[in-house]
Amino acid sequence: MLSDPLARELYNEFTRIAIIDVHTHLDPHHPTARSLDDLLSYYHYPELALSTGMDRSMLAPGVDPGDRVRALFYHLLDFFPNTAPLQWLLEIAHAFLDFGGERLSFADCTQLADIADRLMTKRDWEQRVLHTCNIEKAFLNNDFDDPLEGIDAARYVPCLRADDLVFHFAEDQVRQRLARVGGGEVGDGPGLHRALAALFEHFARHQARAVNLVVPPDFAPEPVAGPDLSRALAALAVPQRQHAADGADAARLAAHGIFHAVVHHCQAFQLPLQLMIGVSHRAQHEGRFPSPAAAGGAAPMDRYAELFRSFPGATFCVSVISSGPAEELVNFSRIFANVVTNGFGGSTNSVPAALQKAVRCRLQAVPQTKQLGYYSAADKLEFILPQLNMYRRVLADALALDFVRPRIYTVWQAVQLGRLLLRDNARRIFDV
Amino acid sequence: MLSDPLARELYNEFTRIAIIDVHTHLDPHHPTARSLDDLLSYYHYPELALSTGMDRSMLAPGVDPGDRVRALFYHLLDFFPNTAPLQWLLEIAHAFLDFGGERLSFADCTQLADIADRLMTKRDWEQRVLHTCNIEKAFLNNDFDDPLEGIDAARYVPCLRADDLVFHFAEDQVRQRLARVGGGEVGDGPGLHRALAALFEHFARHQARAVNLVVPPDFAPEPVAGPDLSRALAALAVPQRQHAADGADAARLAAHGIFHAVVHHCQAFQLPLQLMIGVSHRAQHEGRFPSPAAAGGAAPMDRYAELFRSFPGATFCVSVISSGPAEELVNFSRIFANVVTNGFGGSTNSVPAALQKAVRCRLQAVPQTKQLGYYSAADKLEFILPQLNMYRRVLADALALDFVRPRIYTVWQAVQLGRLLLRDNARRIFDV
Amino acid sequence: MLSDPLARELYNEFTRIAIIDVHTHLDPHHPTARSLDDLLSYYHYPELALSTGMDRSMLAPGVDPGDRVRALFYHLLDFFPNTAPLQWLLEIAHAFLDFGGERLSFADCTQLADIADRLMTKRDWEQRVLHTCNIEKAFLNNDFDDPLEGIDAARYVPCLRADDLVFHFAEDQVRQRLARVGGGEVGDGPGLHRALAALFEHFARHQARAVNLVVPPDFAPEPVAGPDLSRALAALAVPQRQHAADGADAARLAAHGIFHAVVHHCQAFQLPLQLMIGVSHRAQHEGRFPSPAAAGGAAPMDRYAELFRSFPGATFCVSVISSGPAEELVNFSRIFANVVTNGFGGSTNSVPAALQKAVRCRLQAVPQTKQLGYYSAADKLEFILPQLNMYRRVLADALALDFVRPRIYTVWQAVQLGRLLLRDNARRIFDV
């Protein structure tokens, strides 16, 4: 698909590099899709189909999978064929589903579903996908109370997802889940630290290599004094709260205090924190917006600077999901030794023209050793192929245009730079 | 002007498609310019001339039109020949004013003015312009108390401009105008709904197809309880207000309450709301900034999400005038079935390099059926030609580069996509 | 390095134009580097080396310069060879240090240091650099209490740096410095105006041509009534302040009041104000963030509009250092006759891909007479060569792509436009 022969040459080199995908939503017990219906459950497809008028009832569990596939296919081809998800599906069909046509049509739907049913249930399917994608490792996003049993951690690297702990600690069931795995109820600061220590030990024992956290764009981390944190945690532990305002204040203090406690343990356990700043598309889609209680002032830049300075031994892999002031955070990787840039979030992750612009700027702005090139955020292994290929094309094009053609780099140097972004930086930063 | 032959081919196809311009400031009783002076009254020209030192007194009504034209021409050629408005004028001169030169010079000024005087007063001028522009329909922006008489609604589609109602209801003359057309004074919530219903019926009877509203970038729509709205409206109806602070609070509550009431009626009357978020250039130019009373918090994203969810039967055509957090709103068209993207506001509307970047990203990000390609915001029919041609070139270039050359689309598919953006989506969404 | 022959032709023309760099941090008494160590002290190199793990102790005064150079070289080549600073160093080595290789390697370090020691101490070094860069004038950034003695003001143009006065007036030493040069202690508004008048007279006598000020992105200038300003200045003048809160409020009022007083004197003395909006990289690097006391609301746009309107006789050269809402300020150059755009701050200044996008948009958006093309912000004369060349390439490429190829401009017109941006606008606006 690349018209520049130099970019094609670079792209071909990049397909030979075994990649490490540092952020996915894969199920390590069954990372691949089981059917075409399962494949099309990747949130882009229902999101775009709903946004173009598909009835939400099509997503209910009782619906016949064949009917749902036809509905999604219909919306995909008629309403959003111009978006990357159609290209991704076409590339998957070519690579994995014996599809030979140049374009998908509604008539291909049934046949693709049948072939998917036949092939995806084969024993070697996962191996075939891994081999074709040329993936060495994919990082997971595990709930904090995940038992982490039976995971092939050499391939699927556990990561502690801290969102519930930090931003939903006011919910009873979150505190109960923590009580179960953290050795009892948390009613004050020391109790919180003990529980987190237990969690982190559990994750470290199971070869976890990172902690993941999505924070709202207007979150401005504030240190919380020990007694204040204890008071807030105690208030949340009391079953009936008298005043909603007090509860909101306690939730806010708890969010900030737990955030800092999590970062403290990241540093202590040498687990990089994958900090994703913005409103996640998944969350928006589900109508879950960040709690206003957690939101602070309008200029969080200096607060993050304080945070980065306070934890010099922690590593922060920063990714920006939504645009706005948070974009500036990426610049902090030029200022703080413990801050690295981490792929691209939001629509930049899936819109080639936006990705191209972001990749070109970052290639020239951030030290080569401080960039994690791209993560997929995929929940089925199959999508890593087209998403990574999209990134490889954009990367090859950018390197050809801005580095090799102006004689700043040789082709060999450009390939080495690509290798850092696709694989070697992840190996070093996450020690895998 | 396009150097890529494939883009030229697409451009030529696009000029054959009869376009629908969904947002203009045309006067339906005399949509074309009457003279070169009238043509150059389009706000870009005085704005840029004033910004480069032209005396504001040149814009006064008593000034000789020939003097004003020479002053504007002088500033245009000497100070801002690098901006799109010069290209627009050149394209108009070529298409409509028998100009054959390759570039405009000050010496052409008098001759162009003479030719304009001669041609623009001909009876068939409007038809000639419509034919050359290949416009099928242009949407208007009517004051809420416009009688709407004598408008050829098949060509010039009335739209209710709600800005005064929502953001200037605290001004006596706005309330008086509403009292005149809405059947009496509005002193409480039910009275407001009755008056709006009368307005909407009046507009619907005259074939209005949309409601238009410009909201400040920091406006965060908040539902207002019925009694609170009534109290605020009653406070505003009292001639002398005791406390400025109370008045400001009433104005704020009224803005939010009227906003929601307008959206309610959009849904009830099946009129899409053209929501333009940002500070309008026209308003800035006139020194009218959004009233701070209307401004809310810094993160309005979730508030809009609530709004879009609350009115599933209303259609929101969102356009972002100024950059910043509001850009995210465009992403909501991927999440909400009732949100579509609507052209480009602010400088993106008139700066080809900015337009190009925005068009490329949107083409790959938003379902093809949810994009209204471009609106001109022109106040003279003649400008629709060069502005639409600018968009057609950008669109042709983007489709050639990102769709046809990488073999994602055939030329035929690219033309169909262009047709949706230039015409068919507007027909379907506004039911025209 | 440009592959388009038309862009190369334009670039060659641009190198023949004697440039005026309107914002530097040069030392007028010794504007060039004294050694390779001195050259690499330009903040980009230590910043990027520290961000990639260099020990901060390498920057201490006692460290052997040869060791420091090797440490910086090592980090530069191994960790950030992809960033523009490596290209800048290579271009300096080619132009000034007799380096003939195509790329720099660690082995070149010692030889370059030796050649630098030998050449940079020659008497004609400064002349040689000036000649090769083709610089006519470079603007300085002088502390408000700089005696300004012995400066060749025809070459190195003094500018009053007002940051300390406006944003650090609460610090005892700032007030004491002002007392020394302003004719006594400042305890009220009239005293402030007298002191500023003395300062401005001193600067004007020494051929100063601008006032420079970096303001935080969330600063919203507010006029302060005379008595309030006097009360705030009196409170700051009292040695022990009773309440921290009162002190913060006095500091805030003083910042806003002094800001307006400075603008007032800019207008009275006909000195343009170079207003840089954002958090400076230098400040971030040193851990100095704008004092929250100075920060105002979240929508400063209308406040700036009021400011620009209040001082029609002052000239504002606006530059945006960090992205976000402040980007909109650039649009104000289309609205206010006294606002011009001034180069590019933040990473746009040093990242070619970002610079290219910004240049293309601004070329088509802002009148040609209201753009100051590029400033280097360099602190050693040598860097003006590669930084200006980077800008010339970007400018040449943009003009070829968007003006000459689409036949909007002839090559001759494009060269004239470049001349305005590189030289003539600065001459006119700053009257040099």
Short mmCIF file of N, CA, C and O in Angstrom, two decimals, chain B residues 30-122:
data_model
loop_
_atom_site.label_atom_id
_atom_site.label_comp_id
_atom_site.label_asym_id
_atom_site.label_seq_id
_atom_site.Cartn_x
_atom_site.Cartn_y
_atom_site.Cartn_z
N HIS B 30 -31.93 39.03 -1.28
CA HIS B 30 -30.93 39.49 -2.24
C HIS B 30 -29.60 38.79 -1.92
O HIS B 30 -28.70 39.38 -1.32
N PRO B 31 -29.51 37.53 -2.32
CA PRO B 31 -28.36 36.74 -1.87
C PRO B 31 -27.03 37.12 -2.52
O PRO B 31 -25.98 36.78 -1.99
N THR B 32 -27.07 37.80 -3.67
CA THR B 32 -25.81 38.11 -4.34
C THR B 32 -25.33 39.50 -3.95
O THR B 32 -26.06 40.29 -3.36
N ALA B 33 -24.09 39.79 -4.33
CA ALA B 33 -23.54 41.12 -4.09
C ALA B 33 -24.11 42.09 -5.12
O ALA B 33 -24.50 41.68 -6.23
N ARG B 34 -24.19 43.37 -4.73
CA ARG B 34 -24.72 44.39 -5.64
C ARG B 34 -23.61 45.14 -6.35
O ARG B 34 -23.85 45.88 -7.30
N SER B 35 -22.38 45.01 -5.83
CA SER B 35 -21.25 45.78 -6.35
C SER B 35 -19.96 45.18 -5.79
O SER B 35 -20.02 44.29 -4.92
N LEU B 36 -18.85 45.68 -6.28
CA LEU B 36 -17.58 45.21 -5.74
C LEU B 36 -17.47 45.61 -4.26
O LEU B 36 -16.97 44.83 -3.43
N ASP B 37 -17.96 46.79 -3.92
CA ASP B 37 -17.96 47.23 -2.52
C ASP B 37 -18.76 46.26 -1.67
O ASP B 37 -18.33 45.87 -0.57
N ASP B 38 -19.89 45.84 -2.15
CA ASP B 38 -20.75 44.91 -1.42
C ASP B 38 -20.05 43.56 -1.26
O ASP B 38 -20.08 42.94 -0.20
N LEU B 39 -19.40 43.12 -2.34
CA LEU B 39 -18.67 41.85 -2.32
C LEU B 39 -17.59 41.89 -1.25
O LEU B 39 -17.42 40.96 -0.46
N LEU B 40 -16.86 43.00 -1.20
CA LEU B 40 -15.73 43.11 -0.27
C LEU B 40 -16.18 43.42 1.16
O LEU B 40 -15.36 43.58 2.04
N SER B 41 -17.49 43.49 1.38
CA SER B 41 -17.96 43.67 2.75
C SER B 41 -17.96 42.34 3.52
O SER B 41 -18.20 42.32 4.72
N TYR B 42 -17.71 41.23 2.82
CA TYR B 42 -17.60 39.90 3.48
C TYR B 42 -16.55 40.05 4.58
O TYR B 42 -15.45 40.53 4.33
N TYR B 43 -16.86 39.59 5.81
CA TYR B 43 -16.09 40.04 6.97
C TYR B 43 -14.58 39.79 6.89
O TYR B 43 -13.81 40.50 7.52
N HIS B 44 -14.17 38.79 6.08
CA HIS B 44 -12.72 38.55 5.98
C HIS B 44 -11.97 39.80 5.51
O HIS B 44 -10.89 40.09 6.00
N TYR B 45 -12.54 40.51 4.53
CA TYR B 45 -11.82 41.64 3.94
C TYR B 45 -11.68 42.81 4.91
O TYR B 45 -10.56 43.26 5.16
N PRO B 46 -12.79 43.32 5.47
CA PRO B 46 -12.59 44.39 6.45
C PRO B 46 -11.76 43.94 7.66
O PRO B 46 -10.91 44.69 8.14
N GLU B 47 -11.96 42.71 8.12
CA GLU B 47 -11.20 42.23 9.27
C GLU B 47 -9.69 42.29 9.00
O GLU B 47 -8.93 42.84 9.80
N LEU B 48 -9.29 41.73 7.85
CA LEU B 48 -7.86 41.70 7.55
C LEU B 48 -7.32 43.09 7.22
O LEU B 48 -6.18 43.40 7.53
N ALA B 49 -8.15 43.91 6.59
CA ALA B 49 -7.70 45.27 6.27
C ALA B 49 -7.53 46.09 7.55
O ALA B 49 -6.54 46.81 7.72
N LEU B 50 -8.48 45.97 8.47
CA LEU B 50 -8.35 46.68 9.74
C LEU B 50 -7.13 46.17 10.51
O LEU B 50 -6.40 46.95 11.13
N SER B 51 -6.90 44.87 10.46
CA SER B 51 -5.78 44.30 11.21
C SER B 51 -4.45 44.71 10.61
O SER B 51 -3.41 44.56 11.23
N THR B 52 -4.49 45.21 9.37
CA THR B 52 -3.24 45.68 8.76
C THR B 52 -3.25 47.20 8.62
O THR B 52 -2.53 47.76 7.79
N GLY B 53 -4.08 47.84 9.42
CA GLY B 53 -3.95 49.28 9.58
C GLY B 53 -4.96 50.15 8.86
O GLY B 53 -4.88 51.37 8.95
N MET B 54 -5.91 49.57 8.14
CA MET B 54 -6.90 50.43 7.51
C MET B 54 -7.71 51.15 8.59
O MET B 54 -8.02 50.57 9.63
N ASP B 55 -8.05 52.37 8.32
CA ASP B 55 -8.81 53.15 9.29
C ASP B 55 -10.24 52.64 9.35
O ASP B 55 -10.88 52.41 8.32
N ARG B 56 -10.75 52.47 10.58
CA ARG B 56 -12.10 51.93 10.73
C ARG B 56 -13.16 52.85 10.10
O ARG B 56 -14.24 52.39 9.71
N SER B 57 -12.83 54.15 9.99
CA SER B 57 -13.81 55.07 9.44
C SER B 57 -14.12 54.77 7.97
O SER B 57 -15.17 55.17 7.46
N MET B 58 -13.24 54.03 7.30
CA MET B 58 -13.52 53.64 5.91
C MET B 58 -14.76 52.76 5.81
O MET B 58 -15.34 52.61 4.73
N LEU B 59 -15.16 52.14 6.93
CA LEU B 59 -16.31 51.24 6.89
C LEU B 59 -17.62 51.96 7.19
O LEU B 59 -18.69 51.35 7.13
N ALA B 60 -17.53 53.27 7.51
CA ALA B 60 -18.74 54.01 7.86
C ALA B 60 -19.66 54.13 6.64
O ALA B 60 -19.20 54.10 5.49
N PRO B 61 -20.96 54.27 6.88
CA PRO B 61 -21.93 54.29 5.76
C PRO B 61 -21.72 55.45 4.79
O PRO B 61 -21.94 55.29 3.60
N GLY B 62 -21.26 56.60 5.27
CA GLY B 62 -21.15 57.75 4.38
C GLY B 62 -19.97 57.73 3.42
O GLY B 62 -19.91 58.55 2.49
N VAL B 63 -19.06 56.81 3.59
CA VAL B 63 -17.85 56.80 2.76
C VAL B 63 -18.18 56.43 1.32
O VAL B 63 -18.99 55.54 1.08
N ASP B 64 -17.53 57.07 0.39
CA ASP B 64 -17.71 56.75 -1.02
C ASP B 64 -17.29 55.30 -1.29
O ASP B 64 -16.17 54.91 -0.96
N PRO B 65 -18.19 54.50 -1.86
CA PRO B 65 -17.87 53.08 -2.09
C PRO B 65 -16.58 52.89 -2.89
O PRO B 65 -15.82 51.97 -2.63
N GLY B 66 -16.34 53.77 -3.86
CA GLY B 66 -15.13 53.65 -4.66
C GLY B 66 -13.88 53.83 -3.81
O GLY B 66 -12.89 53.11 -3.97
N ASP B 67 -13.92 54.78 -2.88
CA ASP B 67 -12.79 54.98 -1.97
C ASP B 67 -12.57 53.75 -1.10
O ASP B 67 -11.44 53.32 -0.88
N ARG B 68 -13.69 53.23 -0.60
CA ARG B 68 -13.56 52.05 0.28
C ARG B 68 -12.98 50.87 -0.49
O ARG B 68 -12.10 50.17 -0.02
N VAL B 69 -13.48 50.64 -1.71
CA VAL B 69 -12.97 49.53 -2.52
C VAL B 69 -11.47 49.70 -2.76
O VAL B 69 -10.70 48.75 -2.63
N ARG B 70 -11.05 50.94 -3.07
CA ARG B 70 -9.61 51.15 -3.30
C ARG B 70 -8.81 50.89 -2.03
O ARG B 70 -7.74 50.29 -2.07
N ALA B 71 -9.35 51.32 -0.87
CA ALA B 71 -8.63 51.09 0.40
C ALA B 71 -8.52 49.60 0.69
O ALA B 71 -7.45 49.09 1.06
N LEU B 72 -9.62 48.89 0.50
CA LEU B 72 -9.59 47.44 0.76
C LEU B 72 -8.66 46.74 -0.22
O LEU B 72 -7.88 45.86 0.15
N PHE B 73 -8.74 47.13 -1.49
CA PHE B 73 -7.88 46.55 -2.51
C PHE B 73 -6.41 46.78 -2.18
O PHE B 73 -5.58 45.87 -2.32
N TYR B 74 -6.12 47.98 -1.77
CA TYR B 74 -4.74 48.32 -1.44
C TYR B 74 -4.22 47.44 -0.30
O TYR B 74 -3.12 46.85 -0.39
N HIS B 75 -5.01 47.30 0.77
CA HIS B 75 -4.57 46.47 1.89
C HIS B 75 -4.48 45.01 1.49
O HIS B 75 -3.55 44.29 1.88
N LEU B 76 -5.44 44.58 0.71
CA LEU B 76 -5.47 43.18 0.25
C LEU B 76 -4.20 42.84 -0.53
O LEU B 76 -3.54 41.83 -0.27
N LEU B 77 -3.84 43.70 -1.46
CA LEU B 77 -2.71 43.38 -2.34
C LEU B 77 -1.37 43.62 -1.66
O LEU B 77 -0.40 42.92 -1.94
N ASP B 78 -1.32 44.61 -0.78
CA ASP B 78 -0.03 44.92 -0.18
C ASP B 78 0.22 44.16 1.12
O ASP B 78 1.36 43.86 1.45
N PHE B 79 -0.83 43.86 1.86
CA PHE B 79 -0.62 43.34 3.21
C PHE B 79 -1.08 41.90 3.41
O PHE B 79 -0.52 41.18 4.20
N PHE B 80 -2.13 41.49 2.72
CA PHE B 80 -2.53 40.08 2.92
C PHE B 80 -2.79 39.32 1.63
O PHE B 80 -3.72 38.51 1.57
N PRO B 81 -1.91 39.50 0.62
CA PRO B 81 -2.10 38.75 -0.63
C PRO B 81 -1.83 37.25 -0.44
O PRO B 81 -2.19 36.45 -1.29
N ASN B 82 -1.20 36.91 0.68
CA ASN B 82 -0.87 35.51 0.96
C ASN B 82 -2.04 34.72 1.53
O ASN B 82 -1.95 33.50 1.69
N THR B 83 -3.14 35.38 1.86
CA THR B 83 -4.25 34.66 2.49
C THR B 83 -5.28 34.21 1.45
O THR B 83 -5.35 34.75 0.34
N ALA B 84 -6.10 33.24 1.84
CA ALA B 84 -7.09 32.69 0.92
C ALA B 84 -8.05 33.75 0.36
O ALA B 84 -8.43 33.64 -0.81
N PRO B 85 -8.47 34.76 1.12
CA PRO B 85 -9.42 35.72 0.54
C PRO B 85 -8.96 36.36 -0.78
O PRO B 85 -9.81 36.67 -1.63
N LEU B 86 -7.66 36.51 -1.00
CA LEU B 86 -7.24 37.03 -2.31
C LEU B 86 -7.54 36.00 -3.39
O LEU B 86 -8.03 36.35 -4.48
N GLN B 87 -7.25 34.74 -3.12
CA GLN B 87 -7.54 33.70 -4.11
C GLN B 87 -9.03 33.64 -4.40
O GLN B 87 -9.44 33.43 -5.54
N TRP B 88 -9.83 33.80 -3.35
CA TRP B 88 -11.28 33.77 -3.55
C TRP B 88 -11.70 34.91 -4.50
O TRP B 88 -12.49 34.70 -5.41
N LEU B 89 -11.17 36.08 -4.25
CA LEU B 89 -11.57 37.22 -5.08
C LEU B 89 -11.12 37.00 -6.52
O LEU B 89 -11.86 37.28 -7.47
N LEU B 90 -9.90 36.47 -6.69
CA LEU B 90 -9.40 36.21 -8.03
C LEU B 90 -10.30 35.20 -8.75
O LEU B 90 -10.64 35.36 -9.93
N GLU B 91 -10.71 34.17 -8.02
CA GLU B 91 -11.55 33.14 -8.63
C GLU B 91 -12.93 33.72 -8.99
O GLU B 91 -13.49 33.36 -10.04
N ILE B 92 -13.44 34.60 -8.16
CA ILE B 92 -14.71 35.28 -8.47
C ILE B 92 -14.55 36.18 -9.70
O ILE B 92 -15.41 36.21 -10.59
N ALA B 93 -13.41 36.89 -9.76
CA ALA B 93 -13.16 37.77 -10.90
C ALA B 93 -13.10 36.96 -12.20
O ALA B 93 -13.64 37.36 -13.22
N HIS B 94 -12.43 35.80 -12.13
CA HIS B 94 -12.35 34.95 -13.31
C HIS B 94 -13.72 34.41 -13.71
O HIS B 94 -14.09 34.41 -14.88
N ALA B 95 -14.46 33.95 -12.73
CA ALA B 95 -15.70 33.24 -13.04
C ALA B 95 -16.83 34.20 -13.40
O ALA B 95 -17.70 33.89 -14.21
N PHE B 96 -16.86 35.36 -12.72
CA PHE B 96 -18.06 36.20 -12.85
C PHE B 96 -17.81 37.59 -13.42
O PHE B 96 -18.74 38.25 -13.85
N LEU B 97 -16.57 38.08 -13.34
CA LEU B 97 -16.34 39.49 -13.68
C LEU B 97 -15.47 39.67 -14.92
O LEU B 97 -14.76 40.69 -15.06
N ASP B 98 -15.47 38.66 -15.79
CA ASP B 98 -14.76 38.75 -17.07
C ASP B 98 -13.30 39.12 -16.93
O ASP B 98 -12.72 39.74 -17.83
N PHE B 99 -12.69 38.77 -15.81
CA PHE B 99 -11.28 39.09 -15.62
C PHE B 99 -10.43 37.99 -16.24
O PHE B 99 -10.66 36.80 -16.00
N GLY B 100 -9.43 38.37 -17.05
CA GLY B 100 -8.64 37.37 -17.73
C GLY B 100 -7.20 37.29 -17.26
O GLY B 100 -6.46 36.39 -17.67
N GLY B 101 -6.78 38.21 -16.41
CA GLY B 101 -5.38 38.22 -15.96
C GLY B 101 -5.05 37.06 -15.05
O GLY B 101 -5.93 36.40 -14.52
N GLU B 102 -3.73 36.84 -14.85
CA GLU B 102 -3.35 35.72 -14.00
C GLU B 102 -3.35 36.15 -12.54
O GLU B 102 -3.55 35.33 -11.64
N ARG B 103 -3.11 37.43 -12.29
CA ARG B 103 -3.08 37.94 -10.91
C ARG B 103 -3.77 39.30 -10.87
O ARG B 103 -3.79 40.02 -11.86
N LEU B 104 -4.28 39.64 -9.70
CA LEU B 104 -4.91 40.94 -9.53
C LEU B 104 -3.86 41.99 -9.21
O LEU B 104 -2.90 41.72 -8.48
N SER B 105 -4.03 43.18 -9.75
CA SER B 105 -3.17 44.28 -9.34
C SER B 105 -4.06 45.48 -9.03
O SER B 105 -5.25 45.49 -9.36
N PHE B 106 -3.47 46.47 -8.39
CA PHE B 106 -4.26 47.62 -7.97
C PHE B 106 -4.93 48.30 -9.17
O PHE B 106 -6.02 48.85 -9.07
N ALA B 107 -4.26 48.19 -10.33
CA ALA B 107 -4.80 48.81 -11.54
C ALA B 107 -6.12 48.19 -11.99
O ALA B 107 -6.89 48.80 -12.73
N ASP B 108 -6.38 46.94 -11.53
CA ASP B 108 -7.62 46.27 -11.95
C ASP B 108 -8.84 46.74 -11.17
O ASP B 108 -9.97 46.41 -11.52
N CYS B 109 -8.58 47.49 -10.13
CA CYS B 109 -9.63 47.82 -9.17
C CYS B 109 -10.82 48.53 -9.82
O CYS B 109 -11.97 48.08 -9.73
N THR B 110 -10.54 49.62 -10.53
CA THR B 110 -11.64 50.41 -11.10
C THR B 110 -12.42 49.62 -12.13
O THR B 110 -13.66 49.61 -12.14
N GLN B 111 -11.68 48.91 -12.99
CA GLN B 111 -12.37 48.15 -14.02
C GLN B 111 -13.26 47.06 -13.44
O GLN B 111 -14.41 46.87 -13.87
N LEU B 112 -12.75 46.38 -12.42
CA LEU B 112 -13.56 45.34 -11.78
C LEU B 112 -14.81 45.95 -11.17
O LEU B 112 -15.90 45.37 -11.25
N ALA B 113 -14.64 47.12 -10.54
CA ALA B 113 -15.80 47.77 -9.91
C ALA B 113 -16.84 48.13 -10.97
O ALA B 113 -18.04 47.92 -10.78
N ASP B 114 -16.38 48.62 -12.12
CA ASP B 114 -17.31 48.99 -13.19
C ASP B 114 -18.04 47.77 -13.73
O ASP B 114 -19.26 47.78 -13.90
N ILE B 115 -17.26 46.71 -13.99
CA ILE B 115 -17.88 45.50 -14.51
C ILE B 115 -18.88 44.95 -13.49
O ILE B 115 -19.99 44.52 -13.85
N ALA B 116 -18.50 44.96 -12.22
CA ALA B 116 -19.41 44.47 -11.18
C ALA B 116 -20.69 45.28 -11.19
O ALA B 116 -21.79 44.72 -11.15
N ASP B 117 -20.56 46.60 -11.24
CA ASP B 117 -21.75 47.45 -11.27
C ASP B 117 -22.67 47.08 -12.44
O ASP B 117 -23.89 47.02 -12.29
N ARG B 118 -22.05 46.83 -13.56
CA ARG B 118 -22.84 46.51 -14.75
C ARG B 118 -23.50 45.13 -14.66
O ARG B 118 -24.70 44.99 -14.90
N LEU B 119 -22.70 44.11 -14.27
CA LEU B 119 -23.21 42.74 -14.32
C LEU B 119 -24.11 42.39 -13.14
O LEU B 119 -25.11 41.70 -13.30
N MET B 120 -23.72 42.84 -11.95
CA MET B 120 -24.42 42.38 -10.76
C MET B 120 -25.84 42.92 -10.66
O MET B 120 -26.63 42.41 -9.87
N THR B 121 -26.14 43.94 -11.44
CA THR B 121 -27.49 44.49 -11.40
C THR B 121 -28.39 43.86 -12.48
O THR B 121 -29.56 44.16 -12.55
N LYS B 122 -27.81 42.97 -13.27
CA LYS B 122 -28.64 42.32 -14.29
C LYS B 122 -29.64 41.38 -13.61
O LYS B 122 -29.37 40.81 -12.56
#
